[in-house]
Amino acid sequence: MNDIRTLLSRPALGRRGLLALGAGAALAGAPARAQRAVPPPPSARKGQVVVGISQEPTVFNPLMPGIEVDETVWMNVFSTLWWPEPDGTLVPDLAVEVPSLANGGISEDGLTWTVKLRPGVVWHDGAPFTAEDVRYTLELINNASFRTRTRQGHSLVKDIVVKGPHEIAWRMEKAYAPYLALLSNTYMVPRHLLERAADPNAAPFNATPVGTGPFRWSSRVPGDHIQLAANERYHGAGPYLERAILKYIPDQTALYAQFRTGQVDLIIGTGIPANFYAEAVKLPGRRVTTVPSASLELLMPNLELPALSEKAVRQALYYAINKKGIIDVIYYGLHKPTESFAPRESWAYNPDLPP
């Protein structure tokens, strides 16, 4: 994913942040990340980072349909009730704790959920964040007239009750275990700004978003860049930078060139092409690290074609694929062969499948 929050606000260098500590860049087209050498967190907020991205973010309401690059903005401007570590562990953010059977947040039958919220959190405009914002967010997602990106899991939420400024409860129509994970990617939006709009699909908020994340919206030059400024009242650690500039550079070679010359500090999402890897690892003042990716390159045969409907034919085609040759020539040896359709990071991955 494209989030850059961790370096901004949390000690781990992981999925949820690459801006916190300063400059860096990710290596694209290969499971690698390149960045400038990262110092320890500064004692005072200072400086900026220029982040190179290959597409232009255009959707700034995090509940609306968007693409991966839009999440670069969402994850830094907004907050979720909890967020996932790279290993899938859920960490409280706007919530005090992740609800579970053990802490009483989820009933034994999985139907009743209670979430306690962190006190003292404020929106970027200074308004307090409360349980009313959580209720509004969930109800807006389920509003049939709202153009939401997904109602998966959310459509099961019924009978939402605000028990106080920092506590909310609801009933699930049926037990649905994935909802914990879905909420980790559901950004809370401000009721006080969106409910005053005649149509939330066309609210001014959608062009100038207001969240509770480590960075607040500053300015945008369409076709060129977005600037985010540090949220001085952020409820978490950091951010450690004064500002972050998201710069659009659609050409991968040009993107890498600007990283090489120092015009871009960090490349995320696409990273840099694999053919530049050997050069990139030798650049002074840069750090290149390969990182796991859940992406798979595979062939999907059309089983309606008579020949491909034969298992023996598919097996013969599979045996004929020179995986090592493809990896060495196209991906410069950076990828790894696999026999599974599940990523290596998945709990479902079986390392013992026969070749």
Short mmCIF file of C-alpha atoms in Angstrom, two decimals:
data_model
loop_
_atom_site.label_atom_id
_atom_site.label_comp_id
_atom_site.label_asym_id
_atom_site.label_seq_id
_atom_site.Cartn_x
_atom_site.Cartn_y
_atom_site.Cartn_z
CA MET A 1 0.00 0.00 0.00
CA ASN A 2 1.00 3.58 -0.31
CA ASP A 3 0.69 4.84 3.23
CA ILE A 4 3.50 6.99 4.56
CA ARG A 5 2.33 7.43 8.12
CA THR A 6 4.66 5.19 10.12
CA LEU A 7 7.78 7.23 9.66
CA LEU A 8 5.71 10.27 10.41
CA SER A 9 4.12 9.13 13.59
CA ARG A 10 5.13 5.63 14.67
CA PRO A 11 8.46 3.99 15.44
CA ALA A 12 8.17 1.04 13.05
CA LEU A 13 9.05 1.41 9.39
CA GLY A 14 6.11 -0.41 7.90
CA ARG A 15 3.02 -0.22 5.77
CA ARG A 16 1.46 2.71 7.57
CA GLY A 17 4.11 5.33 7.01
CA LEU A 18 7.24 6.39 5.24
CA LEU A 19 7.32 10.11 5.91
CA ALA A 20 7.91 10.39 9.60
CA LEU A 21 11.65 10.33 9.83
CA GLY A 22 12.43 12.11 6.61
CA ALA A 23 13.68 11.20 3.16
CA GLY A 24 13.48 7.88 1.38
CA ALA A 25 12.26 6.10 -1.74
CA ALA A 26 10.73 2.78 -2.69
CA LEU A 27 11.92 0.49 -5.44
CA ALA A 28 9.24 -0.16 -8.03
CA GLY A 29 8.45 -3.17 -10.13
CA ALA A 30 10.33 -5.34 -7.66
CA PRO A 31 9.92 -6.33 -4.03
CA ALA A 32 12.29 -3.60 -2.92
CA ARG A 33 12.26 -0.21 -1.25
CA ALA A 34 14.90 2.46 -1.72
CA GLN A 35 15.32 5.40 0.59
CA ARG A 36 17.85 7.77 1.99
CA ALA A 37 19.49 6.62 5.19
CA VAL A 38 16.92 7.09 7.96
CA PRO A 39 18.06 8.82 11.16
CA PRO A 40 16.40 8.32 14.56
CA PRO A 41 13.26 10.40 15.28
CA PRO A 42 14.18 14.07 15.80
CA SER A 43 13.49 15.78 19.10
CA ALA A 44 11.64 18.57 17.28
CA ARG A 45 9.49 18.61 14.15
CA LYS A 46 11.48 19.93 11.18
CA GLY A 47 11.97 19.69 7.45
CA GLN A 48 9.96 18.15 4.68
CA VAL A 49 9.90 15.10 2.43
CA VAL A 50 9.13 15.01 -1.28
CA VAL A 51 7.35 11.78 -2.17
CA GLY A 52 7.31 10.62 -5.77
CA ILE A 53 4.13 8.86 -6.92
CA SER A 54 3.33 7.64 -10.42
CA GLN A 55 -0.35 8.58 -10.41
CA GLU A 56 -2.27 11.62 -9.27
CA PRO A 57 -4.60 11.23 -6.26
CA THR A 58 -8.02 12.65 -7.13
CA VAL A 59 -10.42 11.17 -4.55
CA PHE A 60 -10.04 12.76 -1.12
CA ASN A 61 -13.16 11.49 0.66
CA PRO A 62 -11.86 8.16 2.05
CA LEU A 63 -15.30 6.55 1.93
CA MET A 64 -15.68 7.01 -1.81
CA PRO A 65 -14.37 4.73 -4.58
CA GLY A 66 -10.71 5.41 -5.22
CA ILE A 67 -7.50 3.75 -6.32
CA GLU A 68 -4.45 2.76 -4.33
CA VAL A 69 -2.67 6.08 -4.78
CA ASP A 70 -5.63 7.91 -3.21
CA GLU A 71 -4.92 5.97 -0.03
CA THR A 72 -1.60 7.79 0.21
CA VAL A 73 -3.64 10.84 1.16
CA TRP A 74 -6.32 9.00 3.17
CA MET A 75 -3.86 7.21 5.44
CA ASN A 76 -2.10 10.41 6.42
CA VAL A 77 -5.04 12.82 6.66
CA PHE A 78 -7.51 10.43 8.29
CA SER A 79 -7.54 7.85 11.06
CA THR A 80 -9.22 4.49 11.57
CA LEU A 81 -10.48 2.93 14.79
CA TRP A 82 -7.48 0.59 14.60
CA TRP A 83 -4.85 -0.21 11.99
CA PRO A 84 -2.92 -3.35 10.99
CA GLU A 85 0.73 -4.08 11.51
CA PRO A 86 2.49 -5.87 8.62
CA ASP A 87 1.88 -9.22 10.35
CA GLY A 88 -1.86 -8.52 10.60
CA THR A 89 -1.91 -7.55 14.27
CA LEU A 90 -4.51 -4.83 14.90
CA VAL A 91 -3.34 -1.76 16.85
CA PRO A 92 -5.78 0.74 18.47
CA ASP A 93 -5.84 4.20 16.93
CA LEU A 94 -9.04 6.19 17.49
CA ALA A 95 -10.25 3.36 19.72
CA VAL A 96 -8.78 2.76 23.16
CA GLU A 97 -8.61 -0.98 22.43
CA VAL A 98 -9.57 -3.39 19.69
CA PRO A 99 -12.84 -5.03 20.77
CA SER A 100 -12.66 -8.76 21.44
CA LEU A 101 -14.33 -11.53 23.40
CA ALA A 102 -11.60 -11.25 26.04
CA ASN A 103 -12.17 -7.54 26.78
CA GLY A 104 -15.94 -7.69 26.40
CA GLY A 105 -16.03 -5.57 23.26
CA ILE A 106 -17.61 -8.38 21.25
CA SER A 107 -20.29 -10.66 22.64
CA GLU A 108 -19.82 -14.42 22.62
CA ASP A 109 -22.24 -14.83 19.72
CA GLY A 110 -20.37 -12.14 17.74
CA LEU A 111 -23.46 -9.97 17.36
CA THR A 112 -23.00 -7.16 19.88
CA TRP A 113 -20.02 -4.84 19.48
CA THR A 114 -18.92 -2.07 21.84
CA VAL A 115 -16.06 0.29 21.00
CA LYS A 116 -14.48 2.69 23.47
CA LEU A 117 -12.86 5.72 21.87
CA ARG A 118 -9.74 7.67 22.71
CA PRO A 119 -10.59 10.94 24.51
CA GLY A 120 -9.01 14.24 23.54
CA VAL A 121 -8.83 13.60 19.78
CA VAL A 122 -9.70 16.62 17.61
CA TRP A 123 -10.34 17.11 13.93
CA HIS A 124 -7.92 19.29 11.99
CA ASP A 125 -10.33 22.23 12.34
CA GLY A 126 -10.31 21.88 16.13
CA ALA A 127 -13.73 20.22 16.56
CA PRO A 128 -13.73 17.26 18.97
CA PHE A 129 -13.87 13.74 17.60
CA THR A 130 -16.69 11.77 19.28
CA ALA A 131 -18.80 8.64 18.95
CA GLU A 132 -21.26 10.70 16.90
CA ASP A 133 -18.63 10.84 14.14
CA VAL A 134 -18.31 7.05 14.19
CA ARG A 135 -22.07 6.63 13.98
CA TYR A 136 -22.30 9.15 11.16
CA THR A 137 -19.51 7.40 9.24
CA LEU A 138 -21.16 3.97 9.48
CA GLU A 139 -24.58 5.35 8.60
CA LEU A 140 -23.20 7.31 5.65
CA ILE A 141 -21.56 4.17 4.26
CA ASN A 142 -24.94 2.40 4.42
CA ASN A 143 -26.84 5.34 2.93
CA ALA A 144 -28.14 4.07 -0.41
CA SER A 145 -27.78 7.51 -2.01
CA PHE A 146 -24.12 7.87 -1.00
CA ARG A 147 -21.47 6.75 -3.50
CA THR A 148 -19.45 4.57 -1.15
CA ARG A 149 -16.52 2.40 -2.18
CA THR A 150 -17.82 -0.64 -0.28
CA ARG A 151 -20.62 -1.75 2.03
CA GLN A 152 -19.03 -5.12 2.59
CA GLY A 153 -19.55 -5.99 6.27
CA HIS A 154 -20.93 -2.52 7.01
CA SER A 155 -24.35 -3.54 5.69
CA LEU A 156 -24.62 -5.97 8.62
CA VAL A 157 -24.41 -3.15 11.19
CA LYS A 158 -27.78 -2.41 12.83
CA ASP A 159 -29.10 -0.51 15.84
CA ILE A 160 -26.16 1.84 16.40
CA VAL A 161 -26.25 3.36 19.89
CA VAL A 162 -24.03 6.22 21.12
CA LYS A 163 -23.49 5.48 24.80
CA GLY A 164 -21.48 8.61 25.44
CA PRO A 165 -18.96 10.92 23.77
CA HIS A 166 -16.38 8.14 23.74
CA GLU A 167 -18.37 4.92 23.52
CA ILE A 168 -20.48 3.41 20.75
CA ALA A 169 -22.24 0.08 20.30
CA TRP A 170 -24.08 -1.71 17.53
CA ARG A 171 -25.63 -5.05 16.64
CA MET A 172 -24.47 -7.22 13.76
CA GLU A 173 -27.16 -8.87 11.69
CA LYS A 174 -25.00 -11.98 11.76
CA ALA A 175 -21.56 -12.84 13.09
CA TYR A 176 -18.92 -11.69 10.62
CA ALA A 177 -15.30 -12.17 11.67
CA PRO A 178 -13.71 -10.14 8.79
CA TYR A 179 -15.38 -6.97 10.06
CA LEU A 180 -12.48 -6.28 12.43
CA ALA A 181 -10.13 -6.20 9.44
CA LEU A 182 -12.56 -4.15 7.33
CA LEU A 183 -12.78 -1.50 10.05
CA SER A 184 -8.99 -1.23 10.05
CA ASN A 185 -9.35 0.23 6.55
CA THR A 186 -12.44 2.35 7.25
CA TYR A 187 -11.52 5.99 7.82
CA MET A 188 -13.68 8.08 10.12
CA VAL A 189 -15.12 11.29 8.63
CA PRO A 190 -16.38 14.42 10.46
CA ARG A 191 -20.11 14.57 10.99
CA HIS A 192 -20.11 18.33 11.62
CA LEU A 193 -18.76 19.05 8.13
CA LEU A 194 -20.53 16.46 6.00
CA GLU A 195 -24.00 16.53 7.51
CA ARG A 196 -24.42 20.22 6.63
CA ALA A 197 -23.95 19.41 2.93
CA ALA A 198 -27.15 18.98 0.90
CA ASP A 199 -25.45 16.12 -0.91
CA PRO A 200 -22.43 14.42 0.72
CA ASN A 201 -21.43 13.18 -2.74
CA ALA A 202 -20.72 16.80 -3.72
CA ALA A 203 -19.68 18.31 -0.38
CA PRO A 204 -16.84 20.89 -0.26
CA PHE A 205 -15.18 18.47 2.16
CA ASN A 206 -14.52 16.10 -0.75
CA ALA A 207 -12.06 18.60 -2.28
CA THR A 208 -10.50 19.90 0.97
CA PRO A 209 -10.61 16.99 3.42
CA VAL A 210 -10.45 17.36 7.19
CA GLY A 211 -9.36 14.40 9.28
CA THR A 212 -7.66 13.42 12.53
CA GLY A 213 -4.49 11.98 11.00
CA PRO A 214 -0.86 13.06 11.49
CA PHE A 215 -1.00 15.40 8.51
CA ARG A 216 -3.60 17.96 7.51
CA TRP A 217 -4.55 19.17 4.05
CA SER A 218 -2.52 22.19 2.96
CA SER A 219 -2.75 22.79 -0.79
CA ARG A 220 -3.05 21.13 -4.18
CA VAL A 221 -1.77 22.01 -7.63
CA PRO A 222 -3.73 19.71 -10.00
CA GLY A 223 -1.45 17.74 -12.27
CA ASP A 224 1.62 18.52 -10.17
CA HIS A 225 1.53 17.95 -6.40
CA ILE A 226 -0.33 17.91 -3.08
CA GLN A 227 1.15 19.45 0.05
CA LEU A 228 0.31 18.17 3.53
CA ALA A 229 1.24 19.99 6.74
CA ALA A 230 1.97 18.51 10.15
CA ASN A 231 -1.00 18.15 12.49
CA GLU A 232 0.33 19.79 15.66
CA ARG A 233 -2.55 18.29 17.67
CA TYR A 234 -2.15 14.72 16.43
CA HIS A 235 -3.16 12.17 19.08
CA GLY A 236 -0.28 9.80 18.30
CA ALA A 237 3.49 10.11 18.27
CA GLY A 238 4.84 12.60 15.72
CA PRO A 239 4.63 13.66 13.05
CA TYR A 240 8.32 14.41 12.84
CA LEU A 241 8.21 16.53 9.70
CA GLU A 242 6.77 19.96 9.06
CA ARG A 243 5.32 19.04 5.69
CA ALA A 244 5.07 16.34 3.03
CA ILE A 245 4.84 16.99 -0.70
CA LEU A 246 3.27 14.31 -2.91
CA LYS A 247 4.70 14.85 -6.39
CA TYR A 248 3.18 13.20 -9.49
CA ILE A 249 5.72 11.76 -11.94
CA PRO A 250 3.97 9.23 -14.23
CA ASP A 251 7.08 8.11 -16.14
CA GLN A 252 8.96 5.48 -14.12
CA THR A 253 12.35 6.33 -15.58
CA ALA A 254 11.87 10.03 -14.84
CA LEU A 255 10.71 9.17 -11.33
CA TYR A 256 13.85 7.19 -10.66
CA ALA A 257 16.01 9.93 -12.20
CA GLN A 258 14.58 12.48 -9.77
CA PHE A 259 15.25 10.13 -6.88
CA ARG A 260 18.81 9.61 -8.06
CA THR A 261 19.44 13.37 -8.26
CA GLY A 262 17.75 14.12 -4.91
CA GLN A 263 14.71 15.96 -6.28
CA VAL A 264 12.56 13.16 -4.83
CA ASP A 265 13.29 11.71 -1.40
CA LEU A 266 10.92 8.76 -1.34
CA ILE A 267 9.14 6.61 -3.90
CA ILE A 268 6.19 4.53 -2.77
CA GLY A 269 3.63 2.28 -4.40
CA THR A 270 5.23 1.54 -7.75
CA GLY A 271 8.76 2.10 -6.52
CA ILE A 272 11.54 2.11 -9.13
CA PRO A 273 11.93 -0.30 -12.06
CA ALA A 274 13.92 -3.46 -11.35
CA ASN A 275 16.46 -2.65 -14.05
CA PHE A 276 17.71 0.25 -11.92
CA TYR A 277 18.18 -1.88 -8.82
CA ALA A 278 21.87 -2.62 -9.28
CA GLU A 279 22.62 1.08 -9.71
CA ALA A 280 20.29 2.21 -6.94
CA VAL A 281 21.94 0.10 -4.24
CA LYS A 282 25.23 1.89 -4.93
CA LEU A 283 23.89 5.44 -4.78
CA PRO A 284 25.53 7.46 -1.97
CA GLY A 285 23.14 8.63 0.72
CA ARG A 286 20.43 6.18 -0.37
CA ARG A 287 19.18 2.97 1.14
CA VAL A 288 17.59 0.24 -0.95
CA THR A 289 15.76 -2.54 0.83
CA THR A 290 13.76 -5.34 -0.73
CA VAL A 291 10.41 -5.78 0.97
CA PRO A 292 7.74 -8.49 0.74
CA SER A 293 4.88 -8.00 -1.67
CA ALA A 294 1.54 -9.76 -1.88
CA SER A 295 1.55 -9.40 -5.68
CA LEU A 296 1.65 -12.52 -7.85
CA GLU A 297 2.41 -12.96 -11.56
CA LEU A 298 0.31 -15.80 -12.92
CA LEU A 299 -1.54 -17.16 -15.95
CA MET A 300 -5.30 -17.76 -15.89
CA PRO A 301 -6.23 -20.31 -18.61
CA ASN A 302 -9.66 -20.06 -20.20
CA LEU A 303 -11.16 -23.42 -19.23
CA GLU A 304 -13.91 -23.03 -21.84
CA LEU A 305 -11.39 -23.60 -24.62
CA PRO A 306 -11.33 -27.33 -25.41
CA ALA A 307 -7.55 -27.72 -25.25
CA LEU A 308 -7.18 -25.79 -22.00
CA SER A 309 -10.03 -27.72 -20.42
CA GLU A 310 -7.70 -30.74 -20.41
CA LYS A 311 -5.75 -30.98 -17.16
CA ALA A 312 -2.82 -32.70 -18.88
CA VAL A 313 -2.49 -29.79 -21.32
CA ARG A 314 -2.45 -27.26 -18.50
CA GLN A 315 0.14 -29.33 -16.65
CA ALA A 316 2.33 -29.47 -19.76
CA LEU A 317 2.12 -25.70 -20.21
CA TYR A 318 2.99 -25.20 -16.55
CA TYR A 319 5.99 -27.53 -16.72
CA ALA A 320 7.20 -25.60 -19.77
CA ILE A 321 7.34 -22.25 -17.97
CA ASN A 322 10.89 -21.23 -17.18
CA LYS A 323 10.22 -19.41 -13.92
CA LYS A 324 13.87 -18.77 -13.16
CA GLY A 325 14.47 -17.36 -16.64
CA ILE A 326 11.52 -14.99 -16.35
CA ILE A 327 12.61 -13.82 -12.91
CA ASP A 328 16.25 -13.35 -13.93
CA VAL A 329 15.62 -11.61 -17.26
CA ILE A 330 12.50 -9.53 -16.58
CA TYR A 331 12.80 -8.92 -12.84
CA TYR A 332 16.60 -8.93 -12.51
CA GLY A 333 16.50 -11.80 -10.03
CA LEU A 334 14.52 -9.88 -7.43
CA HIS A 335 11.40 -12.04 -7.31
CA LYS A 336 10.91 -15.53 -5.92
CA PRO A 337 9.21 -18.52 -7.59
CA THR A 338 6.20 -20.05 -5.91
CA GLU A 339 3.79 -22.96 -6.37
CA SER A 340 0.95 -21.27 -4.49
CA PHE A 341 -1.65 -18.69 -5.50
CA ALA A 342 -1.45 -17.37 -1.91
CA PRO A 343 1.25 -14.78 -1.10
CA ARG A 344 4.04 -15.95 1.18
CA GLU A 345 2.82 -13.52 3.84
CA SER A 346 -0.62 -15.14 3.95
CA TRP A 347 -1.69 -17.50 6.73
CA ALA A 348 -2.95 -19.76 3.91
CA TYR A 349 0.45 -20.09 2.22
CA ASN A 350 1.76 -23.65 2.06
CA PRO A 351 5.55 -23.76 1.55
CA ASP A 352 5.50 -27.54 1.06
CA LEU A 353 3.54 -27.81 -2.18
CA PRO A 354 5.26 -30.10 -4.72
CA PRO A 355 7.03 -28.28 -7.57
#
